[in-house]
JSON list of N, CA and C in Angstrom, two decimals:
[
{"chain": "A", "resi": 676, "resn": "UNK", "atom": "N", "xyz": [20.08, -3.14, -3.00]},
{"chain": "A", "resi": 676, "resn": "UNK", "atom": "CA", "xyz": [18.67, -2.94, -2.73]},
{"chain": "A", "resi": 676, "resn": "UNK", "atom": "C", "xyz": [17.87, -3.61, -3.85]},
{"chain": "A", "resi": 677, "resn": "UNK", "atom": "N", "xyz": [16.87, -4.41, -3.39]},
{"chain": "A", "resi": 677, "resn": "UNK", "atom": "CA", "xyz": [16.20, -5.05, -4.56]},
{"chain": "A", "resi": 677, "resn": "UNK", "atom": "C", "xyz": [14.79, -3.92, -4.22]},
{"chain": "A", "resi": 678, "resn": "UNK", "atom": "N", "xyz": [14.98, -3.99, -6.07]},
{"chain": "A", "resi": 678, "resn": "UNK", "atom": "CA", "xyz": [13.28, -3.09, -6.21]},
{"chain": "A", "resi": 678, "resn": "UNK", "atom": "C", "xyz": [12.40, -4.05, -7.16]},
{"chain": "A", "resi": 679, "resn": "UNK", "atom": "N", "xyz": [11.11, -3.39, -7.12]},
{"chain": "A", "resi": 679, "resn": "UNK", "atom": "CA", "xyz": [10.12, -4.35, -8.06]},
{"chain": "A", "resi": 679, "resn": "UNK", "atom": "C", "xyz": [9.14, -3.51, -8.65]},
{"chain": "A", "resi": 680, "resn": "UNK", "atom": "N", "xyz": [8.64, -3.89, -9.40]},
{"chain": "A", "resi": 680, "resn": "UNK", "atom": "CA", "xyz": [7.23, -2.82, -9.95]},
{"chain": "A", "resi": 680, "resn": "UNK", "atom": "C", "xyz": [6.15, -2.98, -8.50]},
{"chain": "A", "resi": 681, "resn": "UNK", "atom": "N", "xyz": [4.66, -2.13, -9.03]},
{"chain": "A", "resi": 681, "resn": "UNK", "atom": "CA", "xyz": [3.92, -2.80, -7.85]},
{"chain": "A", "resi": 681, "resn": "UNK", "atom": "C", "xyz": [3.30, -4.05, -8.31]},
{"chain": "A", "resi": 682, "resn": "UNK", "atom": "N", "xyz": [3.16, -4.42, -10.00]},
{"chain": "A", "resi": 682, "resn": "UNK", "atom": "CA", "xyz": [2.45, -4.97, -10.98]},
{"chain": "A", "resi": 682, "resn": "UNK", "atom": "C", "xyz": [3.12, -6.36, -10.34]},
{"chain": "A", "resi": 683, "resn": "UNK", "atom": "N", "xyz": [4.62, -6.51, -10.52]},
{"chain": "A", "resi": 683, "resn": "UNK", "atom": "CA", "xyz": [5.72, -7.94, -9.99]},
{"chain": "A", "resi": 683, "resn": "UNK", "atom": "C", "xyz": [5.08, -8.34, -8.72]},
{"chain": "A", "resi": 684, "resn": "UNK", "atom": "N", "xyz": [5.23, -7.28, -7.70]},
{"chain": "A", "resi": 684, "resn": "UNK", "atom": "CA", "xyz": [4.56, -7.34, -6.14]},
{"chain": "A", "resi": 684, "resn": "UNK", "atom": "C", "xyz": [3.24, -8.61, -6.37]},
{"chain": "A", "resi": 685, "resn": "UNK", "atom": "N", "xyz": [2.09, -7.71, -7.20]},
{"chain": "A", "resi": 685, "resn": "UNK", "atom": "CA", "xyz": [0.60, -8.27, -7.00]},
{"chain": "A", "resi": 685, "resn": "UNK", "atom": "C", "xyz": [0.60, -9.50, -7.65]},
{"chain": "A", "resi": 686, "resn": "UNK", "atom": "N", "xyz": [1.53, -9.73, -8.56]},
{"chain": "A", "resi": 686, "resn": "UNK", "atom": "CA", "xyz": [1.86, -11.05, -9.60]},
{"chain": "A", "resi": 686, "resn": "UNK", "atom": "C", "xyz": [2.64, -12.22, -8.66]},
{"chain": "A", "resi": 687, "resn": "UNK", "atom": "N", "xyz": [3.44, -11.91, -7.47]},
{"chain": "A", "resi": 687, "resn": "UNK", "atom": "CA", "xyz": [3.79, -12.82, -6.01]},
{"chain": "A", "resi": 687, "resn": "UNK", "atom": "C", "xyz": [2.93, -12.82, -5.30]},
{"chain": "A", "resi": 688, "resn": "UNK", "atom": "N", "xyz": [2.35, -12.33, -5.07]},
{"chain": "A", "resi": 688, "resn": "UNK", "atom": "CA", "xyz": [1.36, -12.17, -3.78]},
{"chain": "A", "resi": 688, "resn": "UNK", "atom": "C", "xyz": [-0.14, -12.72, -4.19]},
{"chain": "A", "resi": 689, "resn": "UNK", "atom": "N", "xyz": [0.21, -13.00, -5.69]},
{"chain": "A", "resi": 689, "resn": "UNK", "atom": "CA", "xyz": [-1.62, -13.10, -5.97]},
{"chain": "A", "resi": 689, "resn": "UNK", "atom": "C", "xyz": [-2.61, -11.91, -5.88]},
{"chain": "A", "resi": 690, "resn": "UNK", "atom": "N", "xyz": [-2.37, -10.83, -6.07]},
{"chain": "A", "resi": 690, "resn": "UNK", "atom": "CA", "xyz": [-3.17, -9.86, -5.72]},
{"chain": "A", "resi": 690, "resn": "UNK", "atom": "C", "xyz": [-3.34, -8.93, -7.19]},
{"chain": "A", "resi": 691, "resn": "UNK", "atom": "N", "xyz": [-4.21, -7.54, -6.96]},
{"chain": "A", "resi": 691, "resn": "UNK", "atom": "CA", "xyz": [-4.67, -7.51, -8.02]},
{"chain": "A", "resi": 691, "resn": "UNK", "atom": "C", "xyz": [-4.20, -5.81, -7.81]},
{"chain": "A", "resi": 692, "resn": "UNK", "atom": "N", "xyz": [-3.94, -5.16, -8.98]},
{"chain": "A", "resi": 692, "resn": "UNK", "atom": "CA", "xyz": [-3.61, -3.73, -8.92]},
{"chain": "A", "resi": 692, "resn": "UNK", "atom": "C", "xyz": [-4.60, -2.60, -9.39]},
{"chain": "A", "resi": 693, "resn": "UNK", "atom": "N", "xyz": [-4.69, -1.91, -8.55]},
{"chain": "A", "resi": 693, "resn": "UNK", "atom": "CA", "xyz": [-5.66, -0.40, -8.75]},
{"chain": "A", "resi": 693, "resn": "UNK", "atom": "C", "xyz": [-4.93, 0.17, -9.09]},
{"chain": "A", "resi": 694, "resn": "UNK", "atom": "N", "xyz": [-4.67, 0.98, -10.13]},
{"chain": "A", "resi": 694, "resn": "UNK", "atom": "CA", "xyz": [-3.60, 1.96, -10.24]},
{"chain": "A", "resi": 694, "resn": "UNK", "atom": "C", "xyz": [-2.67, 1.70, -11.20]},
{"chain": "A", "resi": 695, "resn": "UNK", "atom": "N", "xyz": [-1.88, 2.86, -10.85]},
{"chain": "A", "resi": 695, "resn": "UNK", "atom": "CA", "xyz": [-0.17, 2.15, -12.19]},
{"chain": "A", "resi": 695, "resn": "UNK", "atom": "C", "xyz": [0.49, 1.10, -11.47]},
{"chain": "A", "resi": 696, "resn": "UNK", "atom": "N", "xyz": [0.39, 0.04, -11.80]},
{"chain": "A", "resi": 696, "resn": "UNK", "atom": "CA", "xyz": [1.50, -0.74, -11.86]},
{"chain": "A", "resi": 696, "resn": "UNK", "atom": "C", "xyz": [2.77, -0.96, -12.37]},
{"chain": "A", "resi": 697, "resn": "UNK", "atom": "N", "xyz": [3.40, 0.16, -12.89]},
{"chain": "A", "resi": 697, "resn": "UNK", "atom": "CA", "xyz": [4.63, 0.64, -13.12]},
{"chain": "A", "resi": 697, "resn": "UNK", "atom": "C", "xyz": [5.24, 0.95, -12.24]},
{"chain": "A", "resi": 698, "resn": "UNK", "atom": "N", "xyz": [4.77, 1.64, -10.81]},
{"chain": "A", "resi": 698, "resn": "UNK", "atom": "CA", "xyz": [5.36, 2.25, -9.51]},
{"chain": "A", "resi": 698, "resn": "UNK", "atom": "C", "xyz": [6.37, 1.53, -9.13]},
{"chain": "A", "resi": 699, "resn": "UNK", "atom": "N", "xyz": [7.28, 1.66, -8.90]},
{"chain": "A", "resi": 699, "resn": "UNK", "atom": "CA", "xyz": [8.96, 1.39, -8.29]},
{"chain": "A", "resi": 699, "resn": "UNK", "atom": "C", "xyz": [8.47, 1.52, -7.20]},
{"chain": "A", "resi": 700, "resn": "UNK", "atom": "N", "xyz": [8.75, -0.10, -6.46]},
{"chain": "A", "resi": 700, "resn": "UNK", "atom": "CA", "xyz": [8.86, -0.25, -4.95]},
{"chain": "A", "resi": 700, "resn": "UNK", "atom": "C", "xyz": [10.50, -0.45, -4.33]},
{"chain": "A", "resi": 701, "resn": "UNK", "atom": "N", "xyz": [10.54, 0.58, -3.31]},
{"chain": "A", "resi": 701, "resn": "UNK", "atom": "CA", "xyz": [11.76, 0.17, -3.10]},
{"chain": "A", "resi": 701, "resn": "UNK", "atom": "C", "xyz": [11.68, -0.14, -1.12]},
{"chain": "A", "resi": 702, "resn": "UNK", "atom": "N", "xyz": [10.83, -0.45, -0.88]},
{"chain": "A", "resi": 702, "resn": "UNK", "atom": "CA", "xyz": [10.85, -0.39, 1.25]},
{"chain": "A", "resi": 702, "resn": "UNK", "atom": "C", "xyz": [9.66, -0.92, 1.10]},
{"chain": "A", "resi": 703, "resn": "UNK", "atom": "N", "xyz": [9.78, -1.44, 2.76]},
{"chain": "A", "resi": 703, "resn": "UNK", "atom": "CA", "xyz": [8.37, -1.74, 2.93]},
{"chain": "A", "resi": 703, "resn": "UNK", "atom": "C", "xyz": [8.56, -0.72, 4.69]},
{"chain": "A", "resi": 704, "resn": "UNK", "atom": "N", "xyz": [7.50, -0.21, 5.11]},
{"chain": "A", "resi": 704, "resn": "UNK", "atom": "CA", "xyz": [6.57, 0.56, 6.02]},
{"chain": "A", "resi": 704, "resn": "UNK", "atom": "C", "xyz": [5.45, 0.61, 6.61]},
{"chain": "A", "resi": 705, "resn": "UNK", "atom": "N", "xyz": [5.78, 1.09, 7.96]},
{"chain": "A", "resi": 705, "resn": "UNK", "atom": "CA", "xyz": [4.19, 1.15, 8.68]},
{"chain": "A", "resi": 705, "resn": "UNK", "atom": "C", "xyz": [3.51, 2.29, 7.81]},
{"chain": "A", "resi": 706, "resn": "UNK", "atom": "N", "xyz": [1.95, 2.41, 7.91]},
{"chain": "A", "resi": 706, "resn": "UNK", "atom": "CA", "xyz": [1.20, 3.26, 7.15]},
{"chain": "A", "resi": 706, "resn": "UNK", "atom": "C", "xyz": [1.80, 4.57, 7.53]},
{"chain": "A", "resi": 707, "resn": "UNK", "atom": "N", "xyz": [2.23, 4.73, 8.75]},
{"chain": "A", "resi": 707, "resn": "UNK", "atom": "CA", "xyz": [2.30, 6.04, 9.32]},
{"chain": "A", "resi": 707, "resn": "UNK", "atom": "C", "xyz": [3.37, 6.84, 8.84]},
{"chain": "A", "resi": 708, "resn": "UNK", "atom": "N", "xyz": [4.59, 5.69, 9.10]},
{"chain": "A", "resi": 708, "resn": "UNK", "atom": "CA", "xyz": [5.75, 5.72, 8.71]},
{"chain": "A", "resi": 708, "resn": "UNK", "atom": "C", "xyz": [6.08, 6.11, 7.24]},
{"chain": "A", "resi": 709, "resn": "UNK", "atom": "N", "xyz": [5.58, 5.56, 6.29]},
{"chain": "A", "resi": 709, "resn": "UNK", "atom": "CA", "xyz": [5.76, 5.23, 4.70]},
{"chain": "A", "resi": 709, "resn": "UNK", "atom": "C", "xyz": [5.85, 6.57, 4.29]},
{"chain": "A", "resi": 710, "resn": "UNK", "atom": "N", "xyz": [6.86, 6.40, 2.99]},
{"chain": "A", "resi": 710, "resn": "UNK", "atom": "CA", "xyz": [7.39, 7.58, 2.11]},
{"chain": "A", "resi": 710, "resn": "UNK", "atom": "C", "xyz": [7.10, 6.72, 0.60]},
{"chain": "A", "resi": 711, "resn": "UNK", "atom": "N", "xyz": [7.44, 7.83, -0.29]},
{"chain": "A", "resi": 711, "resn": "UNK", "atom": "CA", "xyz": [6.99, 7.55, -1.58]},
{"chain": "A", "resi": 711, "resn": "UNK", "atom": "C", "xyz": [8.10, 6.34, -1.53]},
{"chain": "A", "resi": 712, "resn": "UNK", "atom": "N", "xyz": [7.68, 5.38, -2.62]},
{"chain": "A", "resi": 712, "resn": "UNK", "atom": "CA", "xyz": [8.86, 4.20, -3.17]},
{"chain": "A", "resi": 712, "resn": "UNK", "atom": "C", "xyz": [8.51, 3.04, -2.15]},
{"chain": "A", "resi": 713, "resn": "UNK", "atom": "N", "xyz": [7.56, 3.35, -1.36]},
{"chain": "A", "resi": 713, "resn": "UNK", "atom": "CA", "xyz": [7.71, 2.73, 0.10]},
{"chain": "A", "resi": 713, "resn": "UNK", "atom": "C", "xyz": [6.01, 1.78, -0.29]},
{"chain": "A", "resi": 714, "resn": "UNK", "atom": "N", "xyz": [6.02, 0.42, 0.04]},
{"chain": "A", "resi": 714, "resn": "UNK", "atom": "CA", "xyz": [4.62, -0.43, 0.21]},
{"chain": "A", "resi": 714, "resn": "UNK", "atom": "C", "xyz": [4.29, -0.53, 1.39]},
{"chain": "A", "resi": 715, "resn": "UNK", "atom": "N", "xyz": [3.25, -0.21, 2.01]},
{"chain": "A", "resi": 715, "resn": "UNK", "atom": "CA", "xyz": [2.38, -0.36, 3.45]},
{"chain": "A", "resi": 715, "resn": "UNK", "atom": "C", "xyz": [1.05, -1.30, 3.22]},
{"chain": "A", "resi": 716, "resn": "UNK", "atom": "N", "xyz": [0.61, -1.42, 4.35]},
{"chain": "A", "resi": 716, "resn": "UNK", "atom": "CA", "xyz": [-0.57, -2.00, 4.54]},
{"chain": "A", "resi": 716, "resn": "UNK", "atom": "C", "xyz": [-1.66, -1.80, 5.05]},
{"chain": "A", "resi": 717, "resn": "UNK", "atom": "N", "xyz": [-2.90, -2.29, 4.85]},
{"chain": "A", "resi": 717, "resn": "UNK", "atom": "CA", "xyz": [-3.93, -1.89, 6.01]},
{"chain": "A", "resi": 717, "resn": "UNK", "atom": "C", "xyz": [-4.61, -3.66, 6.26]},
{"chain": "A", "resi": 718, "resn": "UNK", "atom": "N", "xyz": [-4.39, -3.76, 7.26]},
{"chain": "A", "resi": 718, "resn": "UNK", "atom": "CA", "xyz": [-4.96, -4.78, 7.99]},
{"chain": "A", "resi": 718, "resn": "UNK", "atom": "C", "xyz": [-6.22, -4.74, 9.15]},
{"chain": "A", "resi": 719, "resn": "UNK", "atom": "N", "xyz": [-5.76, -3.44, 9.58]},
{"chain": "A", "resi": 719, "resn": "UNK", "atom": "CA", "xyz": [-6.81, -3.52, 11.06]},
{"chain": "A", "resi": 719, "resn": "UNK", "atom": "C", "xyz": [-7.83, -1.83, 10.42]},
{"chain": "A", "resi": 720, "resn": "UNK", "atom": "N", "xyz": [-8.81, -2.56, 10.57]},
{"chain": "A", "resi": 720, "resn": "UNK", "atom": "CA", "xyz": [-9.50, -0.79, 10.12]},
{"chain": "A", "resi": 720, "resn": "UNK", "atom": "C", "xyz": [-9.42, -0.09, 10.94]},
{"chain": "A", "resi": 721, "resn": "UNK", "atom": "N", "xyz": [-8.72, -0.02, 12.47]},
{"chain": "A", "resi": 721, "resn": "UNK", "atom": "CA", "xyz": [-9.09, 1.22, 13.18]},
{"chain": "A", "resi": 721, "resn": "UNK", "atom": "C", "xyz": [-8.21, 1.91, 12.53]},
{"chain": "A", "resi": 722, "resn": "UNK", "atom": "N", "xyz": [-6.79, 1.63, 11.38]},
{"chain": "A", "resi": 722, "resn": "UNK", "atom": "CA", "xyz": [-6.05, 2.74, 10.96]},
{"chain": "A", "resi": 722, "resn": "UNK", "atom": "C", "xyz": [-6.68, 3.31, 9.80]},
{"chain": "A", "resi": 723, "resn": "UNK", "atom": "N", "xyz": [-7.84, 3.08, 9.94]},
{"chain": "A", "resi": 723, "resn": "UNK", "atom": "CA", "xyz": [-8.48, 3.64, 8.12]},
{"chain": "A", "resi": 723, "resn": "UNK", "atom": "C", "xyz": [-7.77, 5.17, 8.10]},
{"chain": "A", "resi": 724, "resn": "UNK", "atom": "N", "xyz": [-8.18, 5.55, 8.77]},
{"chain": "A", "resi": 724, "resn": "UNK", "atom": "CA", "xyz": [-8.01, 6.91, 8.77]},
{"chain": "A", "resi": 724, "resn": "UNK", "atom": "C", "xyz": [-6.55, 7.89, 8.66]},
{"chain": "A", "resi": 725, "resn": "UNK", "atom": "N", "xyz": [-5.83, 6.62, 8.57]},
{"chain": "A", "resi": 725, "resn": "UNK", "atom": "CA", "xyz": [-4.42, 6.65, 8.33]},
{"chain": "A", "resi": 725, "resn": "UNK", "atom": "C", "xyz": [-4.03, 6.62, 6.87]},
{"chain": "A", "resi": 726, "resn": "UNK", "atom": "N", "xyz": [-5.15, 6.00, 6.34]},
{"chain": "A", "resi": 726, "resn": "UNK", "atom": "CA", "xyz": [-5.15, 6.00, 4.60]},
{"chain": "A", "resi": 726, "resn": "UNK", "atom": "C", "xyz": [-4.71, 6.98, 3.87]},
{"chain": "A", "resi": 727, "resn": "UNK", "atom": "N", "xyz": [-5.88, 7.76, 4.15]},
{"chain": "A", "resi": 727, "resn": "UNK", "atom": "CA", "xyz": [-5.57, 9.36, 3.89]},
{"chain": "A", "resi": 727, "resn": "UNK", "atom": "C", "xyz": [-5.06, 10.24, 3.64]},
{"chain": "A", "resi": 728, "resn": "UNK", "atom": "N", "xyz": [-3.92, 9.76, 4.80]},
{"chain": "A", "resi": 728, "resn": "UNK", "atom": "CA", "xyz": [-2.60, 10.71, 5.11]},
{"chain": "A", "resi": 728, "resn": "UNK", "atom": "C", "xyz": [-1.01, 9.66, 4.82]},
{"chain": "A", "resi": 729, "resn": "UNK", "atom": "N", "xyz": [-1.12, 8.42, 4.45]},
{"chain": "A", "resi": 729, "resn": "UNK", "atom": "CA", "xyz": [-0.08, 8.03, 4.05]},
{"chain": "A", "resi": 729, "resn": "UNK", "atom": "C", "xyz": [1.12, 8.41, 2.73]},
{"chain": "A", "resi": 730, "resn": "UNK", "atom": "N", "xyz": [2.03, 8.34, 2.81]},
{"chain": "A", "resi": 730, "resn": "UNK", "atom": "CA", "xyz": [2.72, 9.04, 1.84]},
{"chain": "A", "resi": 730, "resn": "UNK", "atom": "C", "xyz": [3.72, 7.87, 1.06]},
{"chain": "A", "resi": 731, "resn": "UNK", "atom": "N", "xyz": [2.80, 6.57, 1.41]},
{"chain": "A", "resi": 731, "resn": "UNK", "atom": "CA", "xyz": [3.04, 5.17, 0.66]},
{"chain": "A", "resi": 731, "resn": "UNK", "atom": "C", "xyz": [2.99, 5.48, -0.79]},
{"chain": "A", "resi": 732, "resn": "UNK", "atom": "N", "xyz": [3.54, 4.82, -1.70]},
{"chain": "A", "resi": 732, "resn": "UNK", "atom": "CA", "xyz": [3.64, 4.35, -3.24]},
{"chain": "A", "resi": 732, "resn": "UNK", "atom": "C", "xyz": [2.11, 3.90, -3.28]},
{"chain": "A", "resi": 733, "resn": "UNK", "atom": "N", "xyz": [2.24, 2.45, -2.36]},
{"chain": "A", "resi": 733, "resn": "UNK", "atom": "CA", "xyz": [1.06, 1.66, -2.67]},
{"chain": "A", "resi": 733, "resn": "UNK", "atom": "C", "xyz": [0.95, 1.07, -1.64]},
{"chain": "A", "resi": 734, "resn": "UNK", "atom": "N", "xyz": [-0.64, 0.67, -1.26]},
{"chain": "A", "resi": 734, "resn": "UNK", "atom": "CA", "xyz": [-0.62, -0.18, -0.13]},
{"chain": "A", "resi": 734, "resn": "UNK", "atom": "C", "xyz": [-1.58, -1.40, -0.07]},
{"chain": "A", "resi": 735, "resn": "UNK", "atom": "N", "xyz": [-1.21, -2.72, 0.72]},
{"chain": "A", "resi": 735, "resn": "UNK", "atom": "CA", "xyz": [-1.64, -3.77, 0.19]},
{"chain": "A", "resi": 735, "resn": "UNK", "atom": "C", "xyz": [-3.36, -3.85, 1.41]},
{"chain": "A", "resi": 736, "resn": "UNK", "atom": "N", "xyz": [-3.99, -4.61, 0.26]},
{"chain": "A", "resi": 736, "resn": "UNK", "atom": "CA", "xyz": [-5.50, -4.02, 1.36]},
{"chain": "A", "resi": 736, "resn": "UNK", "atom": "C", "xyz": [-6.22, -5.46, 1.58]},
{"chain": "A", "resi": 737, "resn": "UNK", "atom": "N", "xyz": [-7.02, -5.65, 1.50]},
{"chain": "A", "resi": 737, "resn": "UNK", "atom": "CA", "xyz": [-8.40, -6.85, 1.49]},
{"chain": "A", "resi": 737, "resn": "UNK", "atom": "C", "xyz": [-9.37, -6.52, 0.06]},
{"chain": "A", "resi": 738, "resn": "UNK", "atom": "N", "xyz": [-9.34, -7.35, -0.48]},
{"chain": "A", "resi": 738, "resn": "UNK", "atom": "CA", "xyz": [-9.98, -6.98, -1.80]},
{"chain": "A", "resi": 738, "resn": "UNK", "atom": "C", "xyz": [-11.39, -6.90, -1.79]},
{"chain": "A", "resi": 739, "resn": "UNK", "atom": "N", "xyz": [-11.76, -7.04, -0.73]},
{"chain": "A", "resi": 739, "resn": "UNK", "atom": "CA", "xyz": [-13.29, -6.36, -0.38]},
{"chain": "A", "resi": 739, "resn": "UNK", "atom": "C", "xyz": [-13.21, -4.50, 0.46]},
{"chain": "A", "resi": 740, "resn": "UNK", "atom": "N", "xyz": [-11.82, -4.51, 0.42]},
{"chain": "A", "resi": 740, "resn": "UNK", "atom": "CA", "xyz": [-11.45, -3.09, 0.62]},
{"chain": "A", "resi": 740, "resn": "UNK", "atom": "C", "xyz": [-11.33, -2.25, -0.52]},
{"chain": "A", "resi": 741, "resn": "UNK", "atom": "N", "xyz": [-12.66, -1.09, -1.00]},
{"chain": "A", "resi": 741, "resn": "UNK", "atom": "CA", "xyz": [-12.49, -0.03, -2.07]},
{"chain": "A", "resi": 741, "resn": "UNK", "atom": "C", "xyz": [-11.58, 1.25, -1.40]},
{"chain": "A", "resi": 742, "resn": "UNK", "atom": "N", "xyz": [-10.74, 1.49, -2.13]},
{"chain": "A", "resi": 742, "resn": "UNK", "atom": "CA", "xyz": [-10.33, 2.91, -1.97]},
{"chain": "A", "resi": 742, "resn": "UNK", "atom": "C", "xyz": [-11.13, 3.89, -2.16]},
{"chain": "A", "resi": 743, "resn": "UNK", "atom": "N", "xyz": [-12.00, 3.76, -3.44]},
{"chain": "A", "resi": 743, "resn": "UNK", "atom": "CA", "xyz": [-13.54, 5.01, -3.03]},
{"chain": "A", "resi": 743, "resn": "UNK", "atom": "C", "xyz": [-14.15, 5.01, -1.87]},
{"chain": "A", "resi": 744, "resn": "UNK", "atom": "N", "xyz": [-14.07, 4.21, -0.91]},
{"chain": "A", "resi": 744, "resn": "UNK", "atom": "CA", "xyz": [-14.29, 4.10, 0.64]},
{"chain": "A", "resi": 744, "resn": "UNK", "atom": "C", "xyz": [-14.04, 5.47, 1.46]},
{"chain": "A", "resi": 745, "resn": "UNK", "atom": "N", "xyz": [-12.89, 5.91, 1.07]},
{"chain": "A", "resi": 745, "resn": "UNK", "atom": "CA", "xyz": [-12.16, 6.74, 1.27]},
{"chain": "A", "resi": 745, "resn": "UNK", "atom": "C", "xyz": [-11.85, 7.90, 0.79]}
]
């Protein structure tokens, strides 16, 4: 099983981290689906509301997307 920080993640992807970037990723998951260790996404806002209740590590967003949104 390959794992990564979330910090490694945002450092491939070009992206930028809210949060600890120490978090151990170990899966990737639907929002719904996701458990801790686990990276999800939000792409389509009708799942905003899925935010909420995810039980993701971390999840990758639109950087015009605030989590104080929420």
């Amino acid at each position: 099983m390959v794992t990564r920080t979330l910090s490694e993640l945002a450092a491939e992807l070009g992206g930028e981290v809210v949060g600890d970037g120490s978090v151990v990723l170990r899966g990737v998951a639907g929002i719904r689906e996701a458990m801790p260790g686990d990276v999800t996404f939000l792409a389509n806002r009708r799942y905003d509301a899925h935010l909420r209740e995810t039980r993701a590590s971390a999840v990758i967003c639109a950087r015009g997307l605030l989590i104080a949104d929420f």
